[in-house]
PDB file of N, CA and C in Angstrom:
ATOM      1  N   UNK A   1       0.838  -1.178   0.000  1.00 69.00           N
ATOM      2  CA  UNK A   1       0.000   0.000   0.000  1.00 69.00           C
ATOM      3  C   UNK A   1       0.886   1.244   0.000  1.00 69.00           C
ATOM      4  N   UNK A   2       0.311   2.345  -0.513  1.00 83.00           N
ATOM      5  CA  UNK A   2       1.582   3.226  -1.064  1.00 83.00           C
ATOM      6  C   UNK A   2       1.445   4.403   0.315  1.00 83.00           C
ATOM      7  N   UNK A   3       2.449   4.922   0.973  1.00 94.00           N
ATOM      8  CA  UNK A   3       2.168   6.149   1.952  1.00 94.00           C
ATOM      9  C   UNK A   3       1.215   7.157   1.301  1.00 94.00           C
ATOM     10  N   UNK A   4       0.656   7.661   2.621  1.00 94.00           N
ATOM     11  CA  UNK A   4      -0.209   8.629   2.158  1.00 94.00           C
ATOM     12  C   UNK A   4       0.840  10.185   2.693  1.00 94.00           C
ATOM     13  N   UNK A   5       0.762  10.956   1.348  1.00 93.00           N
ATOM     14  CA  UNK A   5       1.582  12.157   2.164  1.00 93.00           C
ATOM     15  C   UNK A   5       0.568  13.210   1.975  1.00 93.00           C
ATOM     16  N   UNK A   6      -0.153  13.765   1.709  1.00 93.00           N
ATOM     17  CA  UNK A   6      -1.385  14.565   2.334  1.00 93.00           C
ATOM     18  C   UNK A   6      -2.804  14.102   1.852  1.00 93.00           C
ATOM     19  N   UNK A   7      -3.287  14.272   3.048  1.00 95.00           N
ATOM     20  CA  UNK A   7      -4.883  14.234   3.257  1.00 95.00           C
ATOM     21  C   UNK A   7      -5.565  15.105   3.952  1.00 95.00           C
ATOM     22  N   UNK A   8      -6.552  15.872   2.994  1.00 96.00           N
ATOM     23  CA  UNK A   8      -7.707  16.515   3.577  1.00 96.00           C
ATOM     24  C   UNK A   8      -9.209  16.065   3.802  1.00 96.00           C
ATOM     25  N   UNK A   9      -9.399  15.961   4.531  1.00 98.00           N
ATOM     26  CA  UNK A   9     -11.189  15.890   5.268  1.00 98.00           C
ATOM     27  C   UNK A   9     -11.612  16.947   5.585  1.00 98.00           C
ATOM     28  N   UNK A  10     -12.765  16.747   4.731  1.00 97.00           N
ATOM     29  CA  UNK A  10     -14.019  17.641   5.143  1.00 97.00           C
ATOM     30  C   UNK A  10     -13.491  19.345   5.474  1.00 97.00           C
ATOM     31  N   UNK A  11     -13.125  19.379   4.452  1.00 97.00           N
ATOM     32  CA  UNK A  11     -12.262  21.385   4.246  1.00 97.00           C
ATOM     33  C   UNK A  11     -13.905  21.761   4.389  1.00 97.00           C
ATOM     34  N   UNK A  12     -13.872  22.993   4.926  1.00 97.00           N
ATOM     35  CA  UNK A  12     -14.588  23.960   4.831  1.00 97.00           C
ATOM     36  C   UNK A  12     -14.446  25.083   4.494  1.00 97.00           C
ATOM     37  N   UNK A  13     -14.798  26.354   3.730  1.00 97.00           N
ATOM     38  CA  UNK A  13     -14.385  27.706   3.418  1.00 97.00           C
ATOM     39  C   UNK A  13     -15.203  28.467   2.969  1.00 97.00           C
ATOM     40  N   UNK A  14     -15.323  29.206   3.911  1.00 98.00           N
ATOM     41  CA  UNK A  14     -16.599  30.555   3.525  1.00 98.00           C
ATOM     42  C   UNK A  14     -15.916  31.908   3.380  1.00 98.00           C
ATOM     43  N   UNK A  15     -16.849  32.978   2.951  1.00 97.00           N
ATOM     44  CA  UNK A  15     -16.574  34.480   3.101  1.00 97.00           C
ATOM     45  C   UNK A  15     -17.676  34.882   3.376  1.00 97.00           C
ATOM     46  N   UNK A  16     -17.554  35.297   4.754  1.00 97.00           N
ATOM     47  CA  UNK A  16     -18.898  35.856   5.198  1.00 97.00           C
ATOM     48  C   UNK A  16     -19.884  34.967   5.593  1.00 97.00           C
ATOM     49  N   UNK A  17     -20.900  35.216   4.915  1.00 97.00           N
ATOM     50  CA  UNK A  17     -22.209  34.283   4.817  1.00 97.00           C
ATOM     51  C   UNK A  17     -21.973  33.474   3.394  1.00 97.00           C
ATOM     52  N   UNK A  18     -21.166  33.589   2.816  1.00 97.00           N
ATOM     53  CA  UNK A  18     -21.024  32.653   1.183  1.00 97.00           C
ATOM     54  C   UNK A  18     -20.079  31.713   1.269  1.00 97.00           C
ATOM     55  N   UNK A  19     -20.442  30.120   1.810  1.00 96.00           N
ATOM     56  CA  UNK A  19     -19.761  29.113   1.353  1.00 96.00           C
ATOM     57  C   UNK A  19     -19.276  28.878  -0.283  1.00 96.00           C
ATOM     58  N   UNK A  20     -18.147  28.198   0.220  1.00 96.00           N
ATOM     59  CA  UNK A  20     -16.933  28.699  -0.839  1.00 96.00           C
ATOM     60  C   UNK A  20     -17.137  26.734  -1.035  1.00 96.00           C
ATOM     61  N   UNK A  21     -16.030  26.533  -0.093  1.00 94.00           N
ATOM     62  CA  UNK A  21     -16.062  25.096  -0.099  1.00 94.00           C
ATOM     63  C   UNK A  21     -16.979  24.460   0.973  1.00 94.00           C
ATOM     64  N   UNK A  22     -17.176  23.147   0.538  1.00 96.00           N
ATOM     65  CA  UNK A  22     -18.216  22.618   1.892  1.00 96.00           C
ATOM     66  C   UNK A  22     -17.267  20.949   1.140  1.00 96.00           C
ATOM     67  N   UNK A  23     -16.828  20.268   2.749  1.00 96.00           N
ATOM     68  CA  UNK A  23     -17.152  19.238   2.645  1.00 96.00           C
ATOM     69  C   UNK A  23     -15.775  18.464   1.938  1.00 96.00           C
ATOM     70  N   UNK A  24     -15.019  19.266   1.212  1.00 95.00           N
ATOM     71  CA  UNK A  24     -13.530  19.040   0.282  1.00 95.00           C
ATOM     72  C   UNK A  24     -12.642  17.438   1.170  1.00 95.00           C
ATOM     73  N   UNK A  25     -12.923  16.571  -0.163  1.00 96.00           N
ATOM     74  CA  UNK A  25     -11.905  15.852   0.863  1.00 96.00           C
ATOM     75  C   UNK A  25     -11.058  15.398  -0.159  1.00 96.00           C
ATOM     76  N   UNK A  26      -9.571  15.331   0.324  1.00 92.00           N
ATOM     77  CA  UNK A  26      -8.633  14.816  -0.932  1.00 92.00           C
ATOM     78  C   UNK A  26      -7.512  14.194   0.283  1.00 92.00           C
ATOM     79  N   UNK A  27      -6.770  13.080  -0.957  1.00 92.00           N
ATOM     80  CA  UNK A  27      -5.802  12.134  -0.421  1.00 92.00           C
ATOM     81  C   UNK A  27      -4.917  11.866  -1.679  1.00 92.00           C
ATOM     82  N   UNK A  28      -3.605  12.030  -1.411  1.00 91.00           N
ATOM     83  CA  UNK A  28      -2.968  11.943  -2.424  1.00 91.00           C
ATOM     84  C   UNK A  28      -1.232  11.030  -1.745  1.00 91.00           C
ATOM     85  N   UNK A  29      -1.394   9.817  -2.513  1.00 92.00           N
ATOM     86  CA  UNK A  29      -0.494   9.010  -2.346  1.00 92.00           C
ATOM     87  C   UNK A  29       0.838   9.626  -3.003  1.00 92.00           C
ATOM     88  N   UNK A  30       1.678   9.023  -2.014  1.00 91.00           N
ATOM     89  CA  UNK A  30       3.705   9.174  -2.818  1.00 91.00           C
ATOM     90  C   UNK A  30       3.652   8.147  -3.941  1.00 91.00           C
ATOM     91  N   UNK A  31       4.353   9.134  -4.916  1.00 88.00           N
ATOM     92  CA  UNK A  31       4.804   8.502  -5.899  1.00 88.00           C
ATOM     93  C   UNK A  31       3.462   8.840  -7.353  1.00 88.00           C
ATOM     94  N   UNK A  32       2.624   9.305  -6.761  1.00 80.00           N
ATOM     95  CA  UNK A  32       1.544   9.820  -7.768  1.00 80.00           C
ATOM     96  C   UNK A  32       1.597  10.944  -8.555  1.00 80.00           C
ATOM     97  N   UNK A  33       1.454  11.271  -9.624  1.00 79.00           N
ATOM     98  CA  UNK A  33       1.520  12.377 -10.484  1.00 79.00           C
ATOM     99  C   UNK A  33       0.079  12.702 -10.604  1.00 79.00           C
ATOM    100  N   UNK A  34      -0.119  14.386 -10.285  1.00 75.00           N
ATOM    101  CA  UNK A  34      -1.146  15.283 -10.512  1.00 75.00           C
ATOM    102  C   UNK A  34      -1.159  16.080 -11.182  1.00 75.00           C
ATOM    103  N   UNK A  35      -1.788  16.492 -12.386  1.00 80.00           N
ATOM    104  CA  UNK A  35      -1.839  17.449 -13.131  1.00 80.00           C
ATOM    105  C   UNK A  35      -3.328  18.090 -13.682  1.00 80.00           C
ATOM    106  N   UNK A  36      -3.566  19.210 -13.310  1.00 74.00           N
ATOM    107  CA  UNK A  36      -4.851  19.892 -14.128  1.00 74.00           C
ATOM    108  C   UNK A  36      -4.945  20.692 -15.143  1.00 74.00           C
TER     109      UNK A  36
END
């Protein structure tokens, strides 16, 4: 099983009264390539 080197749960992010993010969850293993 490959290490996990960051993981997010359940991010939240508002401005003000305007949710931005709700709920964000990411996990990203070593040795993985990400690109957008």
């Amino acid at each position: 099983m490959s290490e996990t080197i960051l993981e997010i749960k359940e991010l939240k992010k508002s401005f003000g009264d305007n949710p931005i993010l709700q709920g964000l969850s990411l996990e990203i293993k070593k040795g993985k390539l990400l690109s957008s």
